[in-house]
């Protein structure tokens, strides 16, 4: 293992594999805040040069957090297919990159090998990829998952309808649900971030969602994004739970800060399969985002791209229906501007797909970040091209509860039209039946929520 | 072969076509003529009239769906949420008016973060101005750690200007919205003072600190430096699109650096559409008196109440 490289005659040496990983990252304010960023552009390239020649075995042997100390590391390592790993462990990261990008390498081929990749290997190869590499690489990777409906099929582009309300007013929430559905949003999920995290409140909203879904025979999933333990309690009390949600981190310490561990998630999944409303087999919904480990001081001095990849390694064990990287929510301390958000969105999507995850993205920004709606639309177009499974749908892109901006109902419809994509199969048929869509295009009824008031 | 003369004529004619719009008319004649005529007919000097302020439109009532199945029902349901609903579309895209309103609200939010509280206001209010270690707004938004620390010079200023050990030390900080301070501070300070009077309490309005590039935990350092019994800290909140003028008040009993967050009592959402400044001021005064009575703040105060 060589941790030194010469660039323009100057020797750069690195302390460890994780030091190389951090410094090989594209510039992120979070890595600077953590004090692990490359000190110059040249040092960044030198780190990439070193990283390119590390073998996958080097990365296997140097996980971000030691195996003995961390549940997430154990899950990642223990879930590796050893036969697949042994086939590729002598590859360098450079070789992995070029094999993934080769025209002759298919989705089928990649899936054989991907079972032998740890999250650290996946993060490493992403660090050697340009933005277009990340798009091209991800585009090959088809990940389909089934709950009530199937997400991620070729030619499909889905969205989570996010009908948030500052006081959880049920009529206000349903107004957003109705309008979103008429635009074709919500085929991945109708999912509310509640203000009130109590079991009673979660039950009340889930029950309303399920009544409405039944009344209009809508082929989709629902979820109230309370803490996993609150959702479990709601399920035990008979709530018609759809997907079960939890925010996750790339280390056990980060997950502890979120108030759960792997056993809780396994139990929640079991409960959802037993008592939930969703057919499955995929019943879980996770959210992630670069920088969350650093914000809870659970990053172990490791860069935010590597920690993010580890979230997917953890998520994979529970075979989720969807994983959403909330890419610009955390603020400029971690992702400074639209350039860094764009890069992070493309990295996360690629890494998630290579991990075998049904990956989507909340393409968003806060008002103290140097970004605007044009930047969100740019990343949306890039991710649409890369084959992202789903994005968010919010009235006019403005979340009136979480006070940030993301993609609106209109964006889902626009990307479908530009890229010739459709909602999930069953949802598309439902839209045709309702008269909101005809041959993939919105009809004159689309955008009229009051269609649902007629009954 | 084209000779030199002909070539010259050609160049002249090309140049003419490029510069003189009248010679390019041939192809676009039909379309252009009427437009030109119309322009002639309607060309007017700019008047003194002002276009309607789109930011004054009540989004809850704005309704652009042309042929709704149930207009009344739609409006009723829309009134239940501040979400931007019923704004229709052009093709799959937004209508111009709703798009412009969104951009206006975002512009206000961004300006609130990246602008400064005006010098005039600081002078007018007679604030003692200090700054945290952040050198500019960029460093402020990326380095939360520096937004709570002061250099030696600023520490000296605070120690010189704040005499004795105040019972109630009022601080104002720009935080993530200068607009919030500009919009609320002139109303809330007299209201706090008035409210405190009811409890026979007071603060020194000549000793109000203004902190530039301020994060919430900066109040802890001020608490240590002034040894104040109560620190009352008014700071701009991270703006949303609904309002950029929302301010918070953080109060703590004898705050110290590194104390748990749970020791702060917070009143958020202070703005004309939330808790109005005057009302918030009265509430703050009441809280201050309770804190002095129980010698506690935050969760500790809630527990004894």
XYZ file of C-alpha atoms in Angstrom:
760
model
C 0.000 0.000 0.000
C 1.514 3.316 -1.095
C 0.311 6.525 0.581
C 2.649 8.936 -1.190
C 2.513 10.529 -4.612
C 4.578 13.060 -6.507
C 2.869 15.865 -8.393
C 4.825 18.500 -10.371
C 7.922 17.198 -8.620
C 6.533 17.683 -5.115
C 5.914 14.713 -2.846
C 2.585 14.516 -1.032
C 2.231 11.971 1.729
C -0.874 10.935 3.582
C -1.321 9.604 7.091
C -3.802 6.809 6.459
C -6.317 5.365 4.022
C -9.048 7.604 5.517
C -6.744 10.628 5.197
C -6.431 9.820 1.475
C -10.203 9.379 1.241
C -10.901 12.756 2.876
C -8.391 14.682 0.817
C -9.469 13.024 -2.430
C -12.969 14.476 -2.015
C -14.215 17.280 -4.160
C -14.330 20.428 -2.054
C -17.042 20.423 0.639
C -17.406 22.939 3.446
C -18.239 20.114 5.868
C -14.850 18.468 5.300
C -13.278 21.867 5.967
C -15.298 22.298 9.159
C -14.096 18.845 10.216
C -10.520 19.936 9.526
C -9.793 17.039 7.156
C -9.984 18.730 3.742
C -7.081 18.895 1.267
C -5.122 22.082 1.888
C -4.677 22.831 -1.813
C -6.132 21.791 -5.144
C -2.862 20.043 -5.922
C -2.956 18.059 -2.721
C -6.537 17.048 -3.620
C -5.344 15.650 -6.950
C -2.360 13.955 -5.288
C -4.809 12.204 -2.947
C -6.846 11.050 -5.949
C -3.639 9.715 -7.537
C -2.904 7.704 -4.390
C -6.497 6.547 -4.083
C -6.548 5.305 -7.686
C -3.761 2.816 -6.879
C -5.166 1.504 -3.588
C -6.668 -1.960 -3.907
C -10.162 -2.873 -2.838
C -8.525 -5.105 -0.241
C -6.747 -2.059 1.240
C -10.144 -0.419 1.663
C -11.690 -3.605 3.077
C -8.939 -3.767 5.674
C -9.262 -0.099 6.675
C -12.938 0.623 7.306
C -13.915 4.161 8.365
C -14.763 2.987 11.872
C -13.230 -0.181 13.409
C -15.310 -3.377 13.121
C -15.195 -4.019 16.861
C -16.441 -0.531 17.728
C -19.237 -0.003 15.295
C -22.427 -1.820 14.359
C -22.642 -0.127 10.953
C -19.167 -1.402 10.003
C -20.146 -4.904 11.132
C -23.295 -4.822 9.026
C -21.375 -3.657 5.959
C -18.600 -6.250 6.311
C -20.828 -9.146 7.385
C -23.238 -8.638 4.496
C -20.495 -8.832 1.841
C -20.620 -11.813 -0.487
C -17.149 -13.298 -0.005
C -17.080 -15.053 -3.394
C -17.754 -11.753 -5.179
C -15.258 -9.934 -2.966
C -12.491 -12.465 -3.575
C -12.902 -12.037 -7.306
C -12.192 -8.309 -7.172
C -10.135 -7.685 -4.061
C -6.931 -7.230 -6.027
C -8.450 -4.587 -8.304
C -7.277 -1.052 -7.822
C -9.881 1.697 -7.456
C -8.781 2.857 -10.913
C -9.582 -0.564 -12.342
C -12.972 -0.603 -10.640
C -13.791 2.835 -12.076
C -12.882 1.873 -15.618
C -14.645 -1.471 -15.416
C -17.839 0.230 -14.225
C -17.682 2.757 -17.046
C -16.821 0.259 -19.818
C -19.528 0.039 -22.462
C -19.334 -3.739 -22.277
C -20.042 -3.790 -18.527
C -23.777 -4.191 -18.023
C -26.152 -3.742 -15.123
C -26.150 -7.532 -14.785
C -22.357 -7.655 -14.540
C -22.237 -4.859 -11.991
C -24.828 -6.514 -9.753
C -22.667 -9.676 -9.608
C -19.670 -7.677 -8.421
C -21.482 -5.100 -6.279
C -22.301 -7.738 -3.682
C -18.568 -7.828 -2.966
C -18.168 -4.088 -2.463
C -17.993 -2.388 0.919
C -19.281 1.171 1.361
C -15.696 2.409 1.580
C -14.947 0.943 -1.887
C -18.102 2.534 -3.285
C -17.159 5.917 -1.804
C -13.602 5.552 -3.130
C -14.668 4.993 -6.718
C -17.117 7.919 -6.525
C -14.192 10.148 -5.540
C -12.455 9.252 -8.795
C -15.487 10.084 -10.882
C -16.381 13.361 -12.542
C -19.991 14.534 -12.443
C -20.719 13.051 -15.859
C -19.044 9.784 -14.819
C -21.437 9.661 -11.884
C -24.400 10.224 -14.187
C -23.230 7.695 -16.782
C -22.397 5.098 -14.153
C -25.675 5.472 -12.301
C -27.714 5.407 -15.492
C -26.682 1.784 -16.056
C -27.900 0.701 -12.669
C -31.508 -0.336 -12.463
C -32.846 -0.854 -8.955
C -36.508 -1.835 -8.662
C -38.297 -2.365 -5.360
C -41.865 -3.288 -4.548
C -44.159 -2.174 -1.761
C -47.746 -1.769 -3.014
C -46.349 -0.696 -6.359
C -42.972 -1.102 -8.027
C -40.497 1.767 -8.224
C -37.431 2.215 -10.427
C -38.479 0.466 -13.629
C -37.062 1.575 -16.986
C -38.793 4.690 -18.288
C -40.366 5.538 -14.918
C -39.750 8.627 -12.805
C -41.502 8.937 -9.472
C -42.030 11.432 -6.710
C -42.793 11.569 -3.043
C -45.666 13.917 -2.339
C -44.695 15.929 0.761
C -47.851 17.707 1.994
C -46.292 19.366 5.054
C -48.258 21.840 7.152
C -47.028 24.151 9.960
C -49.649 22.846 12.423
C -50.532 19.415 10.939
C -54.013 20.723 10.050
C -55.532 17.666 8.391
C -57.642 19.629 5.885
C -54.629 21.702 4.906
C -52.541 18.535 4.506
C -55.230 16.883 2.362
C -55.476 19.987 0.154
C -51.803 19.535 -0.721
C -52.291 15.784 -1.219
C -55.185 16.290 -3.633
C -53.462 18.890 -5.729
C -50.221 16.915 -5.851
C -51.977 13.769 -7.014
C -53.674 15.688 -9.819
C -50.204 16.699 -11.061
C -49.000 13.092 -10.899
C -46.951 13.512 -7.746
C -47.075 10.856 -5.038
C -46.541 7.661 -7.031
C -43.531 6.791 -4.881
C -45.111 7.863 -1.629
C -47.456 10.251 0.094
C -45.248 11.126 3.053
C -45.788 13.797 5.694
C -43.163 15.279 8.010
C -45.263 15.803 11.127
C -44.907 18.754 13.489
C -46.443 16.705 16.274
C -44.395 13.517 16.735
C -46.896 11.874 19.094
C -48.385 8.422 18.496
C -51.907 9.861 18.487
C -51.062 12.379 15.793
C -49.266 9.790 13.656
C -52.238 7.428 13.905
C -54.699 10.162 13.025
C -52.837 11.178 9.857
C -52.092 7.602 8.737
C -55.755 6.734 9.142
C -56.801 9.723 7.058
C -54.271 8.877 4.348
C -55.482 5.283 4.196
C -59.156 6.289 4.046
C -58.433 8.616 1.177
C -56.237 6.076 -0.628
C -59.003 3.483 -0.368
C -61.776 5.843 -1.393
C -59.984 6.825 -4.597
C -58.210 3.467 -5.088
C -54.800 5.084 -5.380
C -51.994 2.592 -6.059
C -49.214 4.031 -3.908
C -47.646 4.026 -0.445
C -48.170 6.316 2.556
C -46.015 7.273 5.511
C -45.834 9.710 8.427
C -42.186 10.466 9.044
C -42.167 10.396 12.833
C -39.416 8.673 14.823
C -39.302 4.935 14.079
C -40.309 4.069 17.629
C -43.379 6.300 17.423
C -44.374 4.602 14.171
C -43.903 1.189 15.778
C -46.162 2.180 18.633
C -48.749 3.439 16.134
C -48.573 0.090 14.312
C -49.036 -1.831 17.548
C -52.113 0.265 18.170
C -53.454 -0.731 14.771
C -52.565 2.282 12.612
C -52.668 1.464 8.867
C -48.924 2.076 8.453
C -47.492 2.093 4.958
C -43.742 2.455 4.718
C -41.772 2.775 7.945
C -39.417 5.731 8.020
C -36.193 6.600 9.804
C -33.297 9.043 9.314
C -30.073 7.084 9.413
C -26.349 7.808 9.806
C -23.130 6.115 8.729
C -21.995 5.164 12.207
C -23.556 3.499 15.219
C -22.822 6.634 17.236
C -24.769 8.692 14.680
C -27.685 6.273 14.829
C -27.602 6.386 18.613
C -27.895 10.183 18.387
C -30.974 9.585 16.219
C -32.298 7.336 18.968
C -32.252 3.834 17.477
C -30.021 0.891 16.521
C -30.122 -1.912 13.935
C -32.222 -4.130 16.200
C -34.930 -1.458 16.328
C -34.992 -1.196 12.535
C -35.173 -4.985 12.152
C -38.066 -5.040 14.598
C -39.831 -2.180 12.800
C -39.483 -3.993 9.485
C -40.832 -7.195 10.956
C -43.772 -5.312 12.435
C -44.519 -3.574 9.128
C -44.513 -6.878 7.257
C -46.756 -8.415 9.874
C -49.194 -5.597 10.571
C -48.606 -2.892 7.995
C -50.756 -1.963 5.064
C -48.001 -2.405 2.441
C -47.676 -5.675 0.512
C -43.885 -5.610 0.303
C -41.392 -7.181 0.390
C -39.846 -3.694 0.557
C -41.405 -1.743 3.415
C -38.726 0.628 4.707
C -37.993 4.271 3.884
C -34.707 5.870 4.974
C -33.380 9.393 4.752
C -29.739 10.421 4.731
C -27.625 13.431 3.858
C -23.928 14.261 3.746
C -22.754 15.959 6.924
C -25.228 14.514 9.406
C -22.526 12.442 11.148
C -20.317 15.498 11.635
C -23.249 17.469 13.008
C -23.735 14.864 15.727
C -19.967 14.439 16.257
C -20.224 10.842 15.043
C -17.931 11.047 11.995
C -14.712 9.620 13.533
C -12.628 12.109 11.548
C -13.897 10.553 8.298
C -15.124 12.592 5.314
C -18.810 13.095 4.617
C -18.917 11.197 1.304
C -17.552 8.028 2.928
C -19.924 8.353 5.892
C -22.815 8.829 3.459
C -21.883 5.669 1.538
C -21.970 3.797 4.837
C -25.580 4.873 5.336
C -26.422 2.927 2.177
C -24.419 -0.057 3.413
C -26.498 -0.010 6.582
C -29.759 0.583 4.698
C -29.129 -2.343 2.334
C -29.527 -4.884 5.120
C -33.187 -3.829 5.471
C -33.856 -3.827 1.714
C -35.799 -0.512 1.716
C -38.411 0.519 -0.842
C -36.693 3.891 -1.041
C -33.777 5.899 0.327
C -33.804 9.661 0.056
C -30.705 11.827 0.301
C -31.894 15.205 1.553
C -29.021 16.906 -0.131
C -29.196 20.629 0.635
C -31.112 20.740 3.886
C -28.187 20.649 6.273
C -26.904 24.105 5.372
C -23.771 25.844 4.113
C -21.600 24.596 6.981
C -21.591 21.214 5.210
C -22.452 22.003 1.585
C -21.527 25.586 0.900
C -23.217 26.411 -2.371
C -25.070 24.977 -5.347
C -21.858 23.568 -6.820
C -21.247 21.473 -3.716
C -24.904 20.460 -3.468
C -24.909 19.369 -7.110
C -21.812 17.280 -6.608
C -23.198 15.706 -3.436
C -26.516 14.877 -5.118
C -24.784 13.087 -7.976
C -22.389 11.253 -5.628
C -25.160 10.083 -3.330
C -27.352 8.841 -6.158
C -24.487 6.919 -7.766
C -23.263 5.448 -4.485
C -26.784 4.460 -3.480
C -27.506 2.728 -6.769
C -24.156 0.907 -6.710
C -25.074 -0.248 -3.208
C -28.246 -1.730 -4.698
C -30.487 0.903 -3.133
C -33.640 2.406 -4.668
C -32.257 5.908 -4.598
C -34.018 9.239 -4.721
C -33.101 12.779 -3.869
C -34.678 15.699 -2.050
C -33.079 18.352 -4.240
C -33.221 21.283 -1.885
C -31.643 24.364 -0.329
C -32.071 26.543 2.717
C -32.189 30.314 2.596
C -28.752 30.779 4.111
C -27.153 28.797 1.301
C -25.907 30.294 -1.931
C -28.402 28.548 -4.142
C -31.776 29.220 -5.688
C -34.551 27.431 -7.546
C -32.561 27.461 -10.803
C -29.869 25.407 -9.102
C -32.474 22.932 -7.866
C -33.856 22.643 -11.388
C -30.357 22.034 -12.770
C -29.658 19.176 -10.365
C -33.124 17.781 -11.024
C -32.374 17.610 -14.735
C -29.006 15.952 -14.101
C -30.513 13.381 -11.736
C -33.422 12.767 -14.074
C -30.887 11.972 -16.786
C -28.977 9.738 -14.365
C -32.157 7.729 -13.797
C -32.976 8.749 -10.220
C -35.876 6.691 -8.856
C -37.764 9.590 -7.268
C -37.647 13.232 -6.176
C -39.872 15.360 -3.916
C -43.114 17.057 -4.848
C -44.194 20.075 -2.795
C -46.614 22.898 -3.685
C -44.528 25.316 -5.743
C -41.339 23.915 -4.191
C -41.905 25.803 -0.917
C -42.076 23.733 2.268
C -44.127 25.849 4.667
C -43.319 23.619 7.636
C -39.593 22.910 7.314
C -38.841 26.356 5.834
C -36.716 25.269 2.899
C -37.245 24.913 -0.829
C -37.235 21.726 -2.864
C -38.795 20.524 -6.128
C -42.489 21.144 -6.787
C -45.288 19.073 -8.308
C -44.606 20.908 -11.573
C -41.008 19.694 -11.679
C -41.990 16.017 -11.682
C -44.419 16.627 -14.533
C -41.854 18.641 -16.497
C -39.049 16.099 -16.186
C -41.404 13.314 -17.242
C -42.302 15.252 -20.347
C -38.728 16.265 -21.227
C -37.195 12.819 -20.638
C -40.218 10.867 -21.831
C -40.762 9.144 -18.515
C -43.902 8.027 -16.739
C -45.078 7.458 -13.177
C -45.040 3.899 -11.787
C -47.105 1.561 -13.974
C -50.091 1.211 -11.666
C -50.153 4.903 -10.809
C -50.021 5.865 -14.473
C -53.063 3.695 -15.130
C -54.814 5.358 -12.199
C -54.011 8.824 -13.573
C -55.424 7.830 -16.959
C -58.547 6.533 -15.222
C -58.924 9.779 -13.268
C -58.365 11.784 -16.431
C -55.253 13.610 -15.137
C -52.917 12.122 -17.715
C -53.216 10.977 -21.287
C -50.377 9.225 -23.101
C -47.860 10.545 -20.608
C -48.980 14.169 -20.736
C -50.998 16.183 -18.259
C -54.587 16.851 -19.291
C -56.655 19.968 -18.590
C -57.782 18.408 -15.285
C -54.237 18.187 -13.930
C -53.674 20.847 -11.291
C -57.306 20.918 -10.166
C -57.436 19.511 -6.637
C -61.175 20.054 -6.427
C -61.765 17.004 -8.631
C -61.465 15.095 -5.354
C -64.199 17.180 -3.730
C -66.906 15.913 -6.094
C -67.808 12.764 -4.184
C -15.571 34.900 -61.180
C -16.654 37.813 -59.145
C -14.507 40.846 -59.843
C -13.283 43.306 -57.267
C -16.049 45.812 -57.938
C -18.773 43.249 -57.578
C -17.169 41.908 -54.419
C -17.094 45.392 -52.952
C -20.754 45.936 -53.816
C -21.625 42.634 -52.194
C -19.815 43.504 -48.987
C -21.508 46.885 -48.868
C -24.886 45.283 -49.349
C -24.203 42.620 -46.671
C -23.082 45.287 -44.255
C -26.173 47.284 -45.009
C -28.375 44.309 -44.382
C -26.657 43.684 -41.099
C -27.067 47.208 -39.838
C -30.208 48.460 -41.505
C -33.347 46.638 -40.390
C -35.406 48.066 -43.266
C -33.436 46.061 -45.861
C -34.094 42.730 -44.110
C -37.795 43.193 -44.192
C -38.443 40.909 -47.142
C -38.666 37.641 -45.192
C -40.356 38.908 -42.067
C -42.394 41.706 -43.570
C -45.790 40.255 -42.873
C -45.116 39.738 -39.205
C -43.100 42.826 -38.520
C -45.255 45.468 -40.064
C -48.277 45.173 -37.844
C -46.090 44.926 -34.758
C -44.282 48.115 -35.758
C -47.560 49.827 -36.388
C -48.906 48.769 -33.051
C -45.779 50.015 -31.359
C -46.154 53.352 -33.029
C -49.707 53.535 -31.859
C -48.937 52.640 -28.254
C -45.509 54.150 -27.649
C -45.878 56.294 -24.598
C -43.596 58.016 -22.183
C -43.120 56.191 -18.884
C -45.797 57.356 -16.510
C -45.626 57.805 -12.776
C -47.871 54.815 -12.224
C -46.520 51.904 -10.176
C -47.307 48.249 -10.802
C -49.123 46.455 -8.047
C -46.852 45.077 -5.292
C -47.022 41.326 -5.898
C -45.702 40.635 -2.398
C -48.860 42.138 -0.902
C -51.118 39.533 -2.475
C -52.499 37.110 0.119
C -51.339 33.703 -1.145
C -54.098 31.943 0.777
C -56.639 33.790 -1.354
C -54.803 33.890 -4.684
C -56.486 31.406 -7.035
C -55.474 30.844 -10.631
C -57.146 27.554 -11.606
C -59.274 28.522 -14.633
C -62.065 25.916 -14.568
C -62.092 24.169 -11.201
C -64.592 21.394 -10.568
C -65.497 23.084 -7.273
C -64.248 26.655 -6.861
C -65.780 27.262 -3.465
C -64.553 23.981 -2.053
C -61.058 24.652 -3.411
C -60.861 28.090 -1.836
C -62.117 26.774 1.464
C -59.489 24.037 1.497
C -56.750 26.430 0.369
C -57.526 28.777 3.241
C -56.468 25.971 5.612
C -52.822 26.027 4.541
C -50.115 28.557 3.728
C -48.891 26.136 0.994
C -48.829 27.621 -2.504
C -51.844 25.786 -3.894
C -54.303 26.565 -6.666
C -51.753 28.492 -8.687
C -52.192 26.477 -11.886
C -49.570 26.150 -14.629
C -48.492 27.025 -18.139
C -47.844 23.641 -19.720
C -46.195 21.743 -16.896
C -44.454 24.927 -15.661
C -45.502 27.658 -13.249
C -47.563 30.709 -14.100
C -45.466 33.872 -14.381
C -47.137 35.591 -11.424
C -46.623 32.725 -8.973
C -43.040 32.203 -10.181
C -42.264 35.904 -9.654
C -43.801 35.852 -6.191
C -41.714 32.811 -5.245
C -38.575 34.564 -6.466
C -39.488 37.744 -4.585
C -39.973 35.835 -1.342
C -36.706 33.977 -1.822
C -34.900 37.233 -2.606
C -36.205 38.725 0.642
C -35.063 35.642 2.558
C -31.560 35.701 1.045
C -31.140 39.439 1.490
C -32.168 39.054 5.114
C -29.321 36.573 5.668
C -26.553 38.246 3.697
C -27.241 41.900 4.516
C -26.292 43.833 7.650
C -28.341 45.708 10.203
C -27.961 49.363 9.209
C -25.444 51.558 11.039
C -28.160 54.183 11.381
C -30.377 51.870 13.371
C -27.508 50.823 15.658
C -26.659 54.500 16.285
C -30.241 55.566 16.708
C -30.823 52.859 19.285
C -27.559 53.728 21.034
C -26.408 50.093 20.954
C -22.884 49.138 21.980
C -21.597 47.381 18.882
C -19.367 44.327 19.077
C -18.664 41.452 16.708
C -17.851 37.760 16.950
C -14.704 36.269 15.435
C -16.341 35.813 11.981
C -14.739 38.144 9.461
C -17.651 38.221 7.013
C -21.044 36.652 6.227
C -19.411 33.778 4.361
C -17.409 32.789 7.381
C -20.460 33.383 9.534
C -22.637 30.844 7.673
C -19.881 28.234 7.392
C -18.291 28.483 10.853
C -20.887 28.176 13.612
C -18.027 27.777 16.112
C -16.637 31.278 15.416
C -20.069 32.918 15.669
C -20.078 32.330 19.417
C -16.546 33.598 20.193
C -15.087 37.107 20.681
C -11.532 38.319 20.230
C -9.645 40.215 22.957
C -10.548 43.633 21.597
C -14.272 42.901 21.635
C -14.039 41.308 25.058
C -12.334 44.472 26.330
C -15.119 46.610 24.830
C -17.788 44.524 26.535
C -15.995 44.661 29.876
C -15.431 48.412 29.658
C -18.926 49.298 28.521
C -20.973 47.057 30.773
C -20.429 48.387 34.275
C -21.242 46.514 37.446
C -23.200 43.304 37.297
C -26.491 43.929 35.533
C -29.563 42.109 36.719
C -30.921 42.021 33.174
C -28.592 42.291 30.190
C -30.280 42.813 26.825
C -28.427 41.763 23.663
C -29.401 42.104 20.020
C -27.810 39.894 17.348
C -28.209 39.901 13.566
C -28.225 36.094 13.452
C -29.590 34.700 10.182
C -31.881 37.656 9.486
C -30.928 41.304 9.677
C -34.394 42.101 8.341
C -35.897 40.584 11.495
C -33.976 43.043 13.671
C -34.824 45.987 11.431
C -38.509 45.038 11.497
C -38.992 44.288 15.186
C -36.377 45.866 17.442
C -37.853 49.351 17.734
C -41.145 47.934 18.889
C -39.986 45.162 21.134
C -37.474 47.034 23.312
C -39.925 49.648 24.653
C -42.445 46.866 25.154
C -39.984 44.832 27.221
C -39.116 47.938 29.260
C -42.766 48.748 29.834
C -43.487 45.147 30.775
C -40.590 44.977 33.237
C -41.901 48.102 34.992
C -44.987 46.164 35.980
C -42.698 43.868 37.980
C -40.572 46.737 39.314
C -37.742 45.617 37.083
C -35.677 47.407 34.479
C -32.743 47.089 32.109
C -30.241 49.758 31.125
C -31.136 50.899 27.615
C -27.712 52.573 27.349
C -26.035 49.206 27.833
C -27.716 47.120 25.130
C -25.112 45.157 23.194
C -25.411 44.634 19.460
C -23.512 41.619 18.132
C -22.573 41.347 14.479
C -22.271 37.784 13.029
C -24.051 36.371 16.030
C -24.969 32.767 16.814
C -27.193 31.851 19.729
C -24.456 30.522 22.082
C -22.708 33.940 21.913
C -25.054 34.867 24.771
C -23.238 32.433 27.050
C -19.968 34.312 26.677
C -21.755 37.617 27.314
C -23.258 36.061 30.433
C -19.796 35.130 31.671
C -18.263 38.514 30.841
C -21.007 40.660 32.367
C -21.986 38.279 35.173
C -25.572 39.284 34.399
C -28.283 37.415 36.240
C -30.519 37.245 33.157
C -29.398 37.497 29.565
C -32.188 38.400 27.143
C -31.057 37.901 23.564
C -33.030 39.026 20.508
C -31.750 37.400 17.313
C -32.854 37.001 13.670
C -34.124 33.538 12.704
C -33.241 31.595 9.560
C -35.785 33.004 7.112
C -38.370 30.967 5.252
C -40.347 32.094 2.240
C -43.399 32.913 4.349
C -41.480 35.666 6.153
C -37.904 36.891 6.317
C -38.646 39.046 9.377
C -39.005 36.433 12.065
C -37.044 37.026 15.268
C -36.433 34.868 18.337
C -35.835 35.791 21.951
C -33.498 33.533 23.926
C -33.417 33.951 27.678
C -31.183 32.261 30.198
C -30.506 32.534 33.910
C -26.767 33.077 34.471
C -25.700 31.470 31.186
C -22.178 30.060 30.951
C -20.167 28.737 28.016
C -20.852 25.061 27.396
C -24.126 24.910 29.306
C -26.788 22.524 27.966
C -29.096 23.938 25.277
C -32.030 22.938 27.469
C -31.213 25.820 29.816
C -32.418 28.363 27.276
C -35.990 29.557 27.162
C -36.970 30.552 23.651
C -39.809 32.537 22.150
C -39.689 32.117 18.389
C -41.746 33.356 15.487
C -41.773 37.039 16.548
C -43.014 38.988 13.501
C -46.139 40.776 12.354
C -47.718 37.544 11.048
C -46.695 35.477 14.090
C -46.367 36.840 17.630
C -46.255 40.638 17.155
C -43.231 42.369 18.738
C -45.277 44.323 21.290
C -47.004 41.197 22.519
C -43.711 39.273 22.628
C -42.141 42.079 24.682
C -44.758 41.758 27.387
C -44.318 38.004 27.431
C -40.543 38.331 27.745
C -40.929 40.672 30.743
C -43.117 38.125 32.461
C -40.604 35.346 31.777
C -37.754 37.475 33.151
C -39.605 38.020 36.397
C -40.288 34.286 36.719
C -36.653 33.450 36.060
C -35.507 35.904 38.707
C -38.009 34.508 41.130
C -37.022 30.856 40.576
C -33.381 31.524 39.617
C -33.844 29.088 36.722
C -34.422 29.020 32.967
C -35.259 26.548 30.191
C -36.414 23.069 31.154
C -35.440 23.707 34.800
C -37.904 26.596 34.923
C -40.661 24.530 33.303
C -40.193 21.839 35.928
C -40.733 24.176 38.875
C -43.751 25.853 37.301
